[in-house]
Every structure is written in C-alpha cells, then in structure tokens.
Amino acid sequence: MEASLAAKSIFLTGCSRGIGLEFVKQLLKLPNKPKYIFATCRDVEKANELKDLAKKNPEVYLHNLDVTDFESFPSVVSWVKEKVGDGGLNLLINNAGIFDVSALDVISREKMKQSFEVNCVAPLMLARAFVPLLKKASSAAGGDNGMMSCSKACIVNVTSRMGSIEDNTSGGHYSYRASKAALNMVSKSLSVDLKSAGILVGVVHPGWVQTDMGGANALITTEVSVKGLIKVLSSLNQSDAGFFKSFDGSTIPW
Ligand SMILES: NC(=O)c1ccc[n+]([C@@H]2O[C@H](COP(=O)([O-])OP(=O)(O)OC[C@H]3O[C@@H](n4cnc5c(N)ncnc54)[C@H](OP(=O)(O)O)[C@@H]3O)[C@@H](O)[C@H]2O)c1
C-alpha cells in the first residue's frame, strides 16, 4: 500500500489563493487528516475561500502572516506552540512566493531585493523560527533514531524549476530565478544542518500551474499539482534529505 501523509500538524504560508489554498483543501481530504492545519496569509479578512474552509473545518486555524514581517515570527510560533504543545510541529510548508518577469533591460535592484526577501530570506527565517517545534515533533516520534518523513518532522520549501541552474536554457527572469536558486541552496544547507535532529528538508517544484502567478496558459490545475505534491511528500524518507522533487515525482537537477 502507498504511504500516505499522516502529519498531525502542518503550517503553511500564502494560503489566500493558488497552490497554498489548494493545499489546505486537499489536506482536509486525507485519510489521516491533520489535527492542526495552520493556514496563514497576508490578510485573512480578504481570503474568503479560506475563511469558509475554516468555518466548516475545525482543523483549520487562521492567522495573518506577511512573510517579510520577521518581527511577527515569535508571536506566530507561540500561537502554534499553544495549540500543539509537546507534540511540536510536523510539517512546515513555505509556499508564499512572488514572481516578476524581470528581463535584463528592466531588472532593478529593488526587484532583486524584494524577490530575495520573499522567496529566500523569509523561508529561511521562518524555518529557523520553527526549528524548536520541529525538533519537538521529531523527538516525540523517536528523535534522530527514527525514520525521517514529512509526517514526522519536515520543512518543504516551494521552489521552481526556474531556480535550477542546470535547467536554465532560456535565460532572463533574473529576480525569480536567482531568488529560487538561493532558496534551493538555503534548503540544502538546512537539510544538512537539521539531519541529526531528524528533520527532513527539501524543495518541491509544483509544475507550471494555473494560478494568478502561473497564468491561464499554464499546463496543470492546482488540483493536479497539489495531488502530485502530496503524493511526493508522502513517499519521502531519510534517503531523500535535500530533495528537489517535481510534483510528478521526478528529481530535478540543481
Ligand atoms: N504557479 C506556478 O506555475 C508556479 C510554478 C513554480 C513555482 N511556483 C511557486 O509556488 C508557490 C505558490 O505560487 P502560486 O502559483 O500559488 O502563486 P499565487 O497564486 O500568485 O499565490 C501566491 C501566494 O503567495 C502569497 N504571498 C506573496 N507575498 C507574500 C508575503 N510577503 N507574505 C505572505 N504571503 C505572500 C500571496 O498572498 P496574497 O494573496 O496576500 O498576495 C498568495 O497567497 C510560489 O512559491 C511560487 O513561486 C508556482
């Protein structure tokens, strides 16, 4: 039988729309659905679909989080800690991201800095803020002696194939490509540093997805992307530390 994701607690960023919102929907349909889905977005009040999901599903806990508001991280972590207690946090999904076309003639320092802040610095800082709760979850499930998995203790950073240096044959997209390549490197270091604590870390590419970011011409729906991503996350173990996986299960070159 295929392994299925059985994380008790999952924290996600960027759940107002697109892939983040679809994650919340599909996590609620899992056979072992999480007890706690901490779904965050910049402005909960405006996220009507997400608010509806939370009204109907007591597992969904909402909180405002702009991922560049670094000073708010301690209070967000405390909010999670209050709920999960000694069980800790099993899975952090850094999904929020921004995209701009940024060809060579239009790229600016401001665009470079903004993309780095949202796509790379924020996931790193949020991961660090959650390490104590991830360690708790890992210990609760057998610590570094146990098997590593996304159900136990894991950080998943949503990157893009466009962040793959080897895969870059079409150039351009300076801010997006560079910030996602940096996110990949940050994730690789996290995977090495946190391995002894039993925390699995890696990056996933969701495919080219029909969202506000991906546009209408994108190849797949959010349903197909997230279904694939959940299947991938369900299958990962300690041998996958530092993974770079596509939604279809294939491994992407760095
Ligand atoms: N769609 C694709 O084809 C594709 C391909 C490869 C990778 N990805 C990656 O997949 C992830 C999700 O993308 P998507 O397609 O779902 O994009 P999307 O529809 O544009 O949604 C982006 C999400 O990120 C949030 N966000 C942006 N800046 C934020 C900030 N400072 N703080 C908190 N949240 C912020 C947005 O919140 P607001 O509603 O508040 O703006 C929104 O919830 C991104 O990391 C993206 O790079 C997407």
PDB file of C-alpha atoms and ligand atoms in Angstrom:
ATOM      1  CA  MET A   1       0.000   0.000   0.000  1.00  0.00           C
ATOM      2  CA  GLU A   2       1.201   3.528  -0.762  1.00  0.00           C
ATOM      3  CA  ALA A   3       2.341   5.557   2.236  1.00  0.00           C
ATOM      4  CA  SER A   4       0.073   8.464   2.972  1.00  0.00           C
ATOM      5  CA  LEU A   5       0.877  11.752   4.645  1.00  0.00           C
ATOM      6  CA  ALA A   6      -0.007  11.481   8.315  1.00  0.00           C
ATOM      7  CA  ALA A   7       1.356  14.718   9.803  1.00  0.00           C
ATOM      8  CA  LYS A   8      -0.678  15.809  12.799  1.00  0.00           C
ATOM      9  CA  SER A   9       0.252  19.459  12.425  1.00  0.00           C
ATOM     10  CA  ILE A  10       1.076  21.438   9.293  1.00  0.00           C
ATOM     11  CA  PHE A  11       1.928  25.121   8.953  1.00  0.00           C
ATOM     12  CA  LEU A  12       1.618  26.846   5.571  1.00  0.00           C
ATOM     13  CA  THR A  13       2.269  30.319   4.189  1.00  0.00           C
ATOM     14  CA  GLY A  14       0.434  32.020   1.323  1.00  0.00           C
ATOM     15  CA  CYS A  15      -2.932  30.260   1.687  1.00  0.00           C
ATOM     16  CA  SER A  16      -5.135  33.064   0.353  1.00  0.00           C
ATOM     17  CA  ARG A  17      -5.182  31.631  -3.181  1.00  0.00           C
ATOM     18  CA  GLY A  18      -3.437  29.395  -5.692  1.00  0.00           C
ATOM     19  CA  ILE A  19      -1.358  26.440  -4.560  1.00  0.00           C
ATOM     20  CA  GLY A  20      -1.461  27.332  -0.853  1.00  0.00           C
ATOM     21  CA  LEU A  21      -5.273  27.402  -0.770  1.00  0.00           C
ATOM     22  CA  GLU A  22      -5.456  24.110  -2.696  1.00  0.00           C
ATOM     23  CA  PHE A  23      -3.064  22.523  -0.178  1.00  0.00           C
ATOM     24  CA  VAL A  24      -5.473  23.364   2.639  1.00  0.00           C
ATOM     25  CA  LYS A  25      -8.401  21.867   0.672  1.00  0.00           C
ATOM     26  CA  GLN A  26      -6.587  18.613  -0.098  1.00  0.00           C
ATOM     27  CA  LEU A  27      -5.034  18.184   3.354  1.00  0.00           C
ATOM     28  CA  LEU A  28      -8.580  18.165   4.721  1.00  0.00           C
ATOM     29  CA  LYS A  29      -9.402  15.218   2.444  1.00  0.00           C
ATOM     30  CA  LEU A  30      -6.519  12.998   3.576  1.00  0.00           C
ATOM     31  CA  PRO A  31      -7.463   9.682   5.202  1.00  0.00           C
ATOM     32  CA  ASN A  32      -5.248  10.704   8.157  1.00  0.00           C
ATOM     33  CA  LYS A  33      -6.102  14.350   8.024  1.00  0.00           C
ATOM     34  CA  PRO A  34      -4.033  16.656  10.235  1.00  0.00           C
ATOM     35  CA  LYS A  35      -5.413  17.705  13.574  1.00  0.00           C
ATOM     36  CA  TYR A  36      -3.962  21.157  13.055  1.00  0.00           C
ATOM     37  CA  ILE A  37      -3.676  22.989   9.737  1.00  0.00           C
ATOM     38  CA  PHE A  38      -2.157  26.393  10.439  1.00  0.00           C
ATOM     39  CA  ALA A  39      -3.098  28.273   7.303  1.00  0.00           C
ATOM     40  CA  THR A  40      -1.610  31.739   7.113  1.00  0.00           C
ATOM     41  CA  CYS A  41      -1.899  34.566   4.638  1.00  0.00           C
ATOM     42  CA  ARG A  42      -1.277  38.278   4.488  1.00  0.00           C
ATOM     43  CA  ASP A  43      -4.881  39.318   5.115  1.00  0.00           C
ATOM     44  CA  VAL A  44      -7.243  36.679   6.462  1.00  0.00           C
ATOM     45  CA  GLU A  45     -10.196  39.103   6.282  1.00  0.00           C
ATOM     46  CA  LYS A  46      -9.912  39.243   2.477  1.00  0.00           C
ATOM     47  CA  ALA A  47      -9.330  35.486   1.988  1.00  0.00           C
ATOM     48  CA  ASN A  48     -12.976  34.463   1.618  1.00  0.00           C
ATOM     49  CA  GLU A  49     -12.488  30.889   0.385  1.00  0.00           C
ATOM     50  CA  LEU A  50     -10.009  30.201   3.148  1.00  0.00           C
ATOM     51  CA  LYS A  51     -12.315  31.701   5.763  1.00  0.00           C
ATOM     52  CA  ASP A  52     -15.149  29.455   4.500  1.00  0.00           C
ATOM     53  CA  LEU A  53     -12.910  26.389   4.837  1.00  0.00           C
ATOM     54  CA  ALA A  54     -12.021  27.363   8.397  1.00  0.00           C
ATOM     55  CA  LYS A  55     -15.686  27.874   9.291  1.00  0.00           C
ATOM     56  CA  LYS A  56     -16.543  24.349   8.130  1.00  0.00           C
ATOM     57  CA  ASN A  57     -13.414  22.572   9.389  1.00  0.00           C
ATOM     58  CA  PRO A  58     -12.238  22.939  12.989  1.00  0.00           C
ATOM     59  CA  GLU A  59      -8.782  21.623  11.982  1.00  0.00           C
ATOM     60  CA  VAL A  60      -8.087  24.865  10.101  1.00  0.00           C
ATOM     61  CA  TYR A  61      -6.553  27.655  12.177  1.00  0.00           C
ATOM     62  CA  LEU A  62      -6.062  31.021  10.508  1.00  0.00           C
ATOM     63  CA  HIS A  63      -3.531  33.743  11.218  1.00  0.00           C
ATOM     64  CA  ASN A  64      -2.300  36.797   9.347  1.00  0.00           C
ATOM     65  CA  LEU A  65       1.305  36.458   8.247  1.00  0.00           C
ATOM     66  CA  ASP A  66       3.253  38.615   5.861  1.00  0.00           C
ATOM     67  CA  VAL A  67       6.390  36.504   5.492  1.00  0.00           C
ATOM     68  CA  THR A  68       8.556  39.611   5.342  1.00  0.00           C
ATOM     69  CA  ASP A  69       7.313  40.765   8.737  1.00  0.00           C
ATOM     70  CA  PHE A  70      10.145  38.973  10.513  1.00  0.00           C
ATOM     71  CA  GLU A  71       9.338  40.575  13.847  1.00  0.00           C
ATOM     72  CA  SER A  72       5.965  38.842  13.912  1.00  0.00           C
ATOM     73  CA  PHE A  73       7.530  35.334  13.739  1.00  0.00           C
ATOM     74  CA  PRO A  74       7.948  34.788  17.508  1.00  0.00           C
ATOM     75  CA  SER A  75       4.270  35.501  18.165  1.00  0.00           C
ATOM     76  CA  VAL A  76       3.192  33.243  15.280  1.00  0.00           C
ATOM     77  CA  VAL A  77       5.381  30.433  16.631  1.00  0.00           C
ATOM     78  CA  SER A  78       3.888  30.954  20.118  1.00  0.00           C
ATOM     79  CA  TRP A  79       0.386  30.746  18.642  1.00  0.00           C
ATOM     80  CA  VAL A  80       1.265  27.348  17.108  1.00  0.00           C
ATOM     81  CA  LYS A  81       3.040  26.160  20.265  1.00  0.00           C
ATOM     82  CA  GLU A  82      -0.014  26.933  22.377  1.00  0.00           C
ATOM     83  CA  LYS A  83      -2.079  24.563  20.245  1.00  0.00           C
ATOM     84  CA  VAL A  84       0.346  21.695  19.538  1.00  0.00           C
ATOM     85  CA  GLY A  85       2.049  21.550  22.954  1.00  0.00           C
ATOM     86  CA  ASP A  86       4.606  18.759  23.339  1.00  0.00           C
ATOM     87  CA  GLY A  87       3.645  17.212  20.001  1.00  0.00           C
ATOM     88  CA  GLY A  88       5.508  20.017  18.217  1.00  0.00           C
ATOM     89  CA  LEU A  89       5.097  20.872  14.547  1.00  0.00           C
ATOM     90  CA  ASN A  90       5.404  18.067  11.996  1.00  0.00           C
ATOM     91  CA  LEU A  91       5.490  19.921   8.705  1.00  0.00           C
ATOM     92  CA  LEU A  92       6.303  23.478   7.620  1.00  0.00           C
ATOM     93  CA  ILE A  93       5.409  24.346   4.030  1.00  0.00           C
ATOM     94  CA  ASN A  94       6.948  27.631   2.879  1.00  0.00           C
ATOM     95  CA  ASN A  95       4.681  28.250  -0.091  1.00  0.00           C
ATOM     96  CA  ALA A  96       4.315  32.049  -0.356  1.00  0.00           C
ATOM     97  CA  GLY A  97       6.228  33.497  -3.262  1.00  0.00           C
ATOM     98  CA  ILE A  98       6.360  36.302  -5.781  1.00  0.00           C
ATOM     99  CA  PHE A  99       7.223  36.354  -9.458  1.00  0.00           C
ATOM    100  CA  ASP A 100       8.218  39.085 -11.848  1.00  0.00           C
ATOM    101  CA  VAL A 101       9.355  38.850 -15.429  1.00  0.00           C
ATOM    102  CA  SER A 102      12.479  40.971 -14.882  1.00  0.00           C
ATOM    103  CA  ALA A 103      14.270  40.761 -18.224  1.00  0.00           C
ATOM    104  CA  LEU A 104      17.775  42.222 -18.398  1.00  0.00           C
ATOM    105  CA  ASP A 105      16.582  45.652 -19.565  1.00  0.00           C
ATOM    106  CA  VAL A 106      14.058  46.087 -16.747  1.00  0.00           C
ATOM    107  CA  ILE A 107      15.590  44.327 -13.775  1.00  0.00           C
ATOM    108  CA  SER A 108      16.253  46.681 -10.866  1.00  0.00           C
ATOM    109  CA  ARG A 109      17.992  46.494  -7.500  1.00  0.00           C
ATOM    110  CA  GLU A 110      14.617  46.906  -5.819  1.00  0.00           C
ATOM    111  CA  LYS A 111      13.110  43.930  -7.692  1.00  0.00           C
ATOM    112  CA  MET A 112      16.121  41.763  -6.903  1.00  0.00           C
ATOM    113  CA  LYS A 113      15.954  42.636  -3.213  1.00  0.00           C
ATOM    114  CA  GLN A 114      12.194  42.163  -2.964  1.00  0.00           C
ATOM    115  CA  SER A 115      12.301  38.722  -4.594  1.00  0.00           C
ATOM    116  CA  PHE A 116      15.152  37.608  -2.371  1.00  0.00           C
ATOM    117  CA  GLU A 117      13.324  38.826   0.721  1.00  0.00           C
ATOM    118  CA  VAL A 118      10.073  36.960  -0.043  1.00  0.00           C
ATOM    119  CA  ASN A 119      11.352  33.885  -1.899  1.00  0.00           C
ATOM    120  CA  CYS A 120      14.532  33.104   0.021  1.00  0.00           C
ATOM    121  CA  VAL A 121      15.165  35.122   3.197  1.00  0.00           C
ATOM    122  CA  ALA A 122      11.636  34.665   4.564  1.00  0.00           C
ATOM    123  CA  PRO A 123      11.505  30.845   4.202  1.00  0.00           C
ATOM    124  CA  LEU A 124      14.929  30.586   5.860  1.00  0.00           C
ATOM    125  CA  MET A 125      13.994  32.804   8.803  1.00  0.00           C
ATOM    126  CA  LEU A 126      10.630  31.119   9.274  1.00  0.00           C
ATOM    127  CA  ALA A 127      12.286  27.697   9.157  1.00  0.00           C
ATOM    128  CA  ARG A 128      14.743  28.790  11.848  1.00  0.00           C
ATOM    129  CA  ALA A 129      11.919  30.143  13.995  1.00  0.00           C
ATOM    130  CA  PHE A 130      10.124  26.791  13.803  1.00  0.00           C
ATOM    131  CA  VAL A 131      13.161  24.560  14.441  1.00  0.00           C
ATOM    132  CA  PRO A 132      12.402  24.155  18.178  1.00  0.00           C
ATOM    133  CA  LEU A 133       8.850  22.970  17.425  1.00  0.00           C
ATOM    134  CA  LEU A 134      10.051  20.704  14.613  1.00  0.00           C
ATOM    135  CA  LYS A 135      12.632  19.207  16.978  1.00  0.00           C
ATOM    136  CA  LYS A 136       9.867  18.551  19.481  1.00  0.00           C
ATOM    137  CA  ALA A 137       7.879  16.707  16.825  1.00  0.00           C
ATOM    138  CA  SER A 138      10.937  14.720  15.822  1.00  0.00           C
ATOM    139  CA  SER A 139      11.687  13.705  19.433  1.00  0.00           C
ATOM    140  CA  ALA A 140       8.050  12.831  20.054  1.00  0.00           C
ATOM    141  CA  ALA A 141       8.336  10.394  17.128  1.00  0.00           C
ATOM    142  CA  GLY A 142      11.631   8.787  18.142  1.00  0.00           C
ATOM    143  CA  GLY A 143      14.214  11.552  17.592  1.00  0.00           C
ATOM    144  CA  ASP A 144      17.161  11.099  15.291  1.00  0.00           C
ATOM    145  CA  ASN A 145      16.988   7.344  15.593  1.00  0.00           C
ATOM    146  CA  GLY A 146      13.619   7.187  13.915  1.00  0.00           C
ATOM    147  CA  MET A 147      12.840   7.233  10.230  1.00  0.00           C
ATOM    148  CA  MET A 148      12.658  10.695   8.684  1.00  0.00           C
ATOM    149  CA  SER A 149       9.452  11.678   6.937  1.00  0.00           C
ATOM    150  CA  CYS A 150       7.103  14.550   6.186  1.00  0.00           C
ATOM    151  CA  SER A 151       4.660  13.043   8.666  1.00  0.00           C
ATOM    152  CA  LYS A 152       7.248  13.298  11.439  1.00  0.00           C
ATOM    153  CA  ALA A 153       9.347  16.473  11.075  1.00  0.00           C
ATOM    154  CA  CYS A 154       9.927  18.209   7.768  1.00  0.00           C
ATOM    155  CA  ILE A 155      10.438  21.563   6.058  1.00  0.00           C
ATOM    156  CA  VAL A 156       9.242  21.815   2.464  1.00  0.00           C
ATOM    157  CA  ASN A 157      10.158  24.930   0.543  1.00  0.00           C
ATOM    158  CA  VAL A 158       8.175  25.555  -2.623  1.00  0.00           C
ATOM    159  CA  THR A 159      10.718  26.456  -5.269  1.00  0.00           C
ATOM    160  CA  SER A 160      10.509  26.372  -9.053  1.00  0.00           C
ATOM    161  CA  ARG A 161      12.222  24.523 -11.855  1.00  0.00           C
ATOM    162  CA  MET A 162      13.190  28.069 -12.901  1.00  0.00           C
ATOM    163  CA  GLY A 163      15.563  28.062  -9.928  1.00  0.00           C
ATOM    164  CA  SER A 164      17.519  25.155 -11.397  1.00  0.00           C
ATOM    165  CA  ILE A 165      20.821  26.418 -12.824  1.00  0.00           C
ATOM    166  CA  GLU A 166      21.283  23.285 -14.921  1.00  0.00           C
ATOM    167  CA  ASP A 167      17.791  23.610 -16.380  1.00  0.00           C
ATOM    168  CA  ASN A 168      18.234  27.293 -17.346  1.00  0.00           C
ATOM    169  CA  THR A 169      18.500  27.333 -21.122  1.00  0.00           C
ATOM    170  CA  SER A 170      16.231  30.311 -21.802  1.00  0.00           C
ATOM    171  CA  GLY A 171      17.784  32.979 -19.536  1.00  0.00           C
ATOM    172  CA  GLY A 172      16.026  36.094 -18.228  1.00  0.00           C
ATOM    173  CA  HIS A 173      13.770  36.201 -15.150  1.00  0.00           C
ATOM    174  CA  TYR A 174      16.698  37.434 -13.080  1.00  0.00           C
ATOM    175  CA  SER A 175      14.957  38.079  -9.779  1.00  0.00           C
ATOM    176  CA  TYR A 176      12.762  34.972  -9.777  1.00  0.00           C
ATOM    177  CA  ARG A 177      15.384  32.522 -10.970  1.00  0.00           C
ATOM    178  CA  ALA A 178      18.079  33.865  -8.650  1.00  0.00           C
ATOM    179  CA  SER A 179      15.857  34.015  -5.570  1.00  0.00           C
ATOM    180  CA  LYS A 180      14.630  30.444  -6.112  1.00  0.00           C
ATOM    181  CA  ALA A 181      18.181  29.190  -6.788  1.00  0.00           C
ATOM    182  CA  ALA A 182      19.172  30.839  -3.488  1.00  0.00           C
ATOM    183  CA  LEU A 183      16.201  29.184  -1.789  1.00  0.00           C
ATOM    184  CA  ASN A 184      17.438  25.849  -3.130  1.00  0.00           C
ATOM    185  CA  MET A 185      20.876  26.407  -1.613  1.00  0.00           C
ATOM    186  CA  VAL A 186      19.413  27.531   1.707  1.00  0.00           C
ATOM    187  CA  SER A 187      17.256  24.394   1.753  1.00  0.00           C
ATOM    188  CA  LYS A 188      20.226  22.157   1.012  1.00  0.00           C
ATOM    189  CA  SER A 189      22.151  23.664   3.949  1.00  0.00           C
ATOM    190  CA  LEU A 190      19.122  23.282   6.218  1.00  0.00           C
ATOM    191  CA  SER A 191      18.838  19.646   5.170  1.00  0.00           C
ATOM    192  CA  VAL A 192      22.437  19.022   6.238  1.00  0.00           C
ATOM    193  CA  ASP A 193      22.242  21.039   9.462  1.00  0.00           C
ATOM    194  CA  LEU A 194      18.952  19.539  10.649  1.00  0.00           C
ATOM    195  CA  LYS A 195      19.511  15.917   9.647  1.00  0.00           C
ATOM    196  CA  SER A 196      20.926  14.929  13.033  1.00  0.00           C
ATOM    197  CA  ALA A 197      17.764  16.301  14.638  1.00  0.00           C
ATOM    198  CA  GLY A 198      15.683  14.026  12.427  1.00  0.00           C
ATOM    199  CA  ILE A 199      14.229  16.907  10.403  1.00  0.00           C
ATOM    200  CA  LEU A 200      13.871  16.263   6.677  1.00  0.00           C
ATOM    201  CA  VAL A 201      14.301  19.327   4.414  1.00  0.00           C
ATOM    202  CA  GLY A 202      13.991  19.877   0.693  1.00  0.00           C
ATOM    203  CA  VAL A 203      12.344  21.778  -2.140  1.00  0.00           C
ATOM    204  CA  VAL A 204       9.481  20.972  -4.475  1.00  0.00           C
ATOM    205  CA  HIS A 205       8.513  22.285  -7.900  1.00  0.00           C
ATOM    206  CA  PRO A 206       4.728  22.408  -8.279  1.00  0.00           C
ATOM    207  CA  GLY A 207       4.729  22.308 -12.083  1.00  0.00           C
ATOM    208  CA  TRP A 208       3.508  25.150 -14.286  1.00  0.00           C
ATOM    209  CA  VAL A 209       0.218  25.746 -12.553  1.00  0.00           C
ATOM    210  CA  GLN A 210      -2.931  27.722 -13.430  1.00  0.00           C
ATOM    211  CA  THR A 211      -2.831  30.341 -10.675  1.00  0.00           C
ATOM    212  CA  ASP A 212      -2.531  34.127 -10.651  1.00  0.00           C
ATOM    213  CA  MET A 213       1.216  33.558 -10.883  1.00  0.00           C
ATOM    214  CA  GLY A 214       1.228  30.764 -13.480  1.00  0.00           C
ATOM    215  CA  GLY A 215      -1.467  32.382 -15.691  1.00  0.00           C
ATOM    216  CA  ALA A 216      -4.265  30.801 -17.695  1.00  0.00           C
ATOM    217  CA  ASN A 217      -1.959  29.105 -20.204  1.00  0.00           C
ATOM    218  CA  ALA A 218      -0.212  27.044 -17.545  1.00  0.00           C
ATOM    219  CA  LEU A 219      -0.173  23.301 -18.085  1.00  0.00           C
ATOM    220  CA  ILE A 220      -1.872  21.960 -14.960  1.00  0.00           C
ATOM    221  CA  THR A 221      -4.546  22.869 -12.434  1.00  0.00           C
ATOM    222  CA  THR A 222      -3.871  23.449  -8.752  1.00  0.00           C
ATOM    223  CA  GLU A 223      -5.737  20.168  -8.079  1.00  0.00           C
ATOM    224  CA  VAL A 224      -3.300  18.130 -10.202  1.00  0.00           C
ATOM    225  CA  SER A 225      -0.258  19.956  -8.814  1.00  0.00           C
ATOM    226  CA  VAL A 226      -1.148  19.580  -5.141  1.00  0.00           C
ATOM    227  CA  LYS A 227      -2.351  15.986  -5.550  1.00  0.00           C
ATOM    228  CA  GLY A 228       1.065  15.195  -7.017  1.00  0.00           C
ATOM    229  CA  LEU A 229       2.929  17.144  -4.343  1.00  0.00           C
ATOM    230  CA  ILE A 230       1.102  15.373  -1.507  1.00  0.00           C
ATOM    231  CA  LYS A 231       1.914  12.015  -3.104  1.00  0.00           C
ATOM    232  CA  VAL A 232       5.581  13.036  -3.309  1.00  0.00           C
ATOM    233  CA  LEU A 233       5.652  14.268   0.300  1.00  0.00           C
ATOM    234  CA  SER A 234       4.031  11.019   1.440  1.00  0.00           C
ATOM    235  CA  SER A 235       6.830   8.970  -0.109  1.00  0.00           C
ATOM    236  CA  LEU A 236       9.924  10.806   1.218  1.00  0.00           C
ATOM    237  CA  ASN A 237      12.265   9.346   3.836  1.00  0.00           C
ATOM    238  CA  GLN A 238      15.779   9.891   5.245  1.00  0.00           C
ATOM    239  CA  SER A 239      17.400   8.879   1.969  1.00  0.00           C
ATOM    240  CA  ASP A 240      15.734  11.931   0.365  1.00  0.00           C
ATOM    241  CA  ALA A 241      17.263  14.595   2.650  1.00  0.00           C
ATOM    242  CA  GLY A 242      17.960  17.649   0.468  1.00  0.00           C
ATOM    243  CA  PHE A 243      15.396  16.600  -2.137  1.00  0.00           C
ATOM    244  CA  PHE A 244      14.491  18.661  -5.239  1.00  0.00           C
ATOM    245  CA  LYS A 245      11.338  16.974  -6.488  1.00  0.00           C
ATOM    246  CA  SER A 246       8.760  17.879  -9.083  1.00  0.00           C
ATOM    247  CA  PHE A 247       5.027  17.348  -8.459  1.00  0.00           C
ATOM    248  CA  ASP A 248       5.211  14.302 -10.765  1.00  0.00           C
ATOM    249  CA  GLY A 249       7.780  12.587  -8.537  1.00  0.00           C
ATOM    250  CA  SER A 250      10.781  13.176 -10.765  1.00  0.00           C
ATOM    251  CA  THR A 251      14.027  14.616  -9.385  1.00  0.00           C
ATOM    252  CA  ILE A 252      15.118  17.975 -10.789  1.00  0.00           C
ATOM    253  CA  PRO A 253      18.831  18.779 -11.239  1.00  0.00           C
ATOM    254  CA  TRP A 254      20.156  21.664  -9.141  1.00  0.00           C
TER     255      TRP A 254
HETATM  256  N1  LIG B   1       2.098  28.799 -10.494  1.00  0.00           N
HETATM  257  C1  LIG B   1       3.188  28.269 -10.998  1.00  0.00           C
HETATM  258  O1  LIG B   1       3.229  27.921 -12.204  1.00  0.00           O
HETATM  259  C2  LIG B   1       4.396  28.040 -10.137  1.00  0.00           C
HETATM  260  C3  LIG B   1       5.499  27.379 -10.732  1.00  0.00           C
HETATM  261  C4  LIG B   1       6.629  27.146  -9.950  1.00  0.00           C
HETATM  262  C5  LIG B   1       6.644  27.542  -8.633  1.00  0.00           C
HETATM  263  N2  LIG B   1       5.560  28.186  -8.086  1.00  0.00           N
HETATM  264  C6  LIG B   1       5.666  28.584  -6.679  1.00  0.00           C
HETATM  265  O2  LIG B   1       4.539  28.122  -5.963  1.00  0.00           O
HETATM  266  C7  LIG B   1       4.268  28.997  -4.860  1.00  0.00           C
HETATM  267  C8  LIG B   1       2.806  29.406  -4.875  1.00  0.00           C
HETATM  268  O3  LIG B   1       2.551  30.069  -6.111  1.00  0.00           O
HETATM  269  P1  LIG B   1       1.090  30.277  -6.730  1.00  0.00           P
HETATM  270  O4  LIG B   1       1.175  29.867  -8.152  1.00  0.00           O
HETATM  271  O5  LIG B   1       0.054  29.722  -5.845  1.00  0.00           O
HETATM  272  O6  LIG B   1       1.074  31.891  -6.725  1.00  0.00           O
HETATM  273  P2  LIG B   1      -0.101  32.936  -6.464  1.00  0.00           P
HETATM  274  O7  LIG B   1      -1.396  32.406  -6.936  1.00  0.00           O
HETATM  275  O8  LIG B   1       0.419  34.223  -7.006  1.00  0.00           O
HETATM  276  O9  LIG B   1      -0.152  32.990  -4.872  1.00  0.00           O
HETATM  277  C9  LIG B   1       0.956  33.487  -4.179  1.00  0.00           C
HETATM  278  C10 LIG B   1       0.659  33.394  -2.713  1.00  0.00           C
HETATM  279  O10 LIG B   1       1.796  33.918  -2.015  1.00  0.00           O
HETATM  280  C11 LIG B   1       1.340  34.915  -1.139  1.00  0.00           C
HETATM  281  N3  LIG B   1       2.338  35.938  -0.841  1.00  0.00           N
HETATM  282  C12 LIG B   1       3.047  36.729  -1.673  1.00  0.00           C
HETATM  283  N4  LIG B   1       3.835  37.569  -0.988  1.00  0.00           N
HETATM  284  C13 LIG B   1       3.633  37.285   0.332  1.00  0.00           C
HETATM  285  C14 LIG B   1       4.137  37.792   1.541  1.00  0.00           C
HETATM  286  N5  LIG B   1       5.031  38.791   1.572  1.00  0.00           N
HETATM  287  N6  LIG B   1       3.710  37.246   2.706  1.00  0.00           N
HETATM  288  C15 LIG B   1       2.804  36.240   2.725  1.00  0.00           C
HETATM  289  N7  LIG B   1       2.259  35.735   1.599  1.00  0.00           N
HETATM  290  C16 LIG B   1       2.676  36.257   0.426  1.00  0.00           C
HETATM  291  C17 LIG B   1       0.118  35.521  -1.808  1.00  0.00           C
HETATM  292  O11 LIG B   1      -0.645  36.229  -0.855  1.00  0.00           O
HETATM  293  P3  LIG B   1      -1.608  37.496  -1.223  1.00  0.00           P
HETATM  294  O12 LIG B   1      -2.916  36.905  -1.676  1.00  0.00           O
HETATM  295  O13 LIG B   1      -1.711  38.243   0.066  1.00  0.00           O
HETATM  296  O14 LIG B   1      -0.917  38.279  -2.300  1.00  0.00           O
HETATM  297  C18 LIG B   1      -0.541  34.245  -2.305  1.00  0.00           C
HETATM  298  O15 LIG B   1      -1.225  33.602  -1.265  1.00  0.00           O
HETATM  299  C19 LIG B   1       5.241  30.182  -5.016  1.00  0.00           C
HETATM  300  O16 LIG B   1       6.340  29.993  -4.152  1.00  0.00           O
HETATM  301  C20 LIG B   1       5.684  30.072  -6.464  1.00  0.00           C
HETATM  302  O17 LIG B   1       6.950  30.644  -6.692  1.00  0.00           O
HETATM  303  C21 LIG B   1       4.450  28.434  -8.801  1.00  0.00           C
END
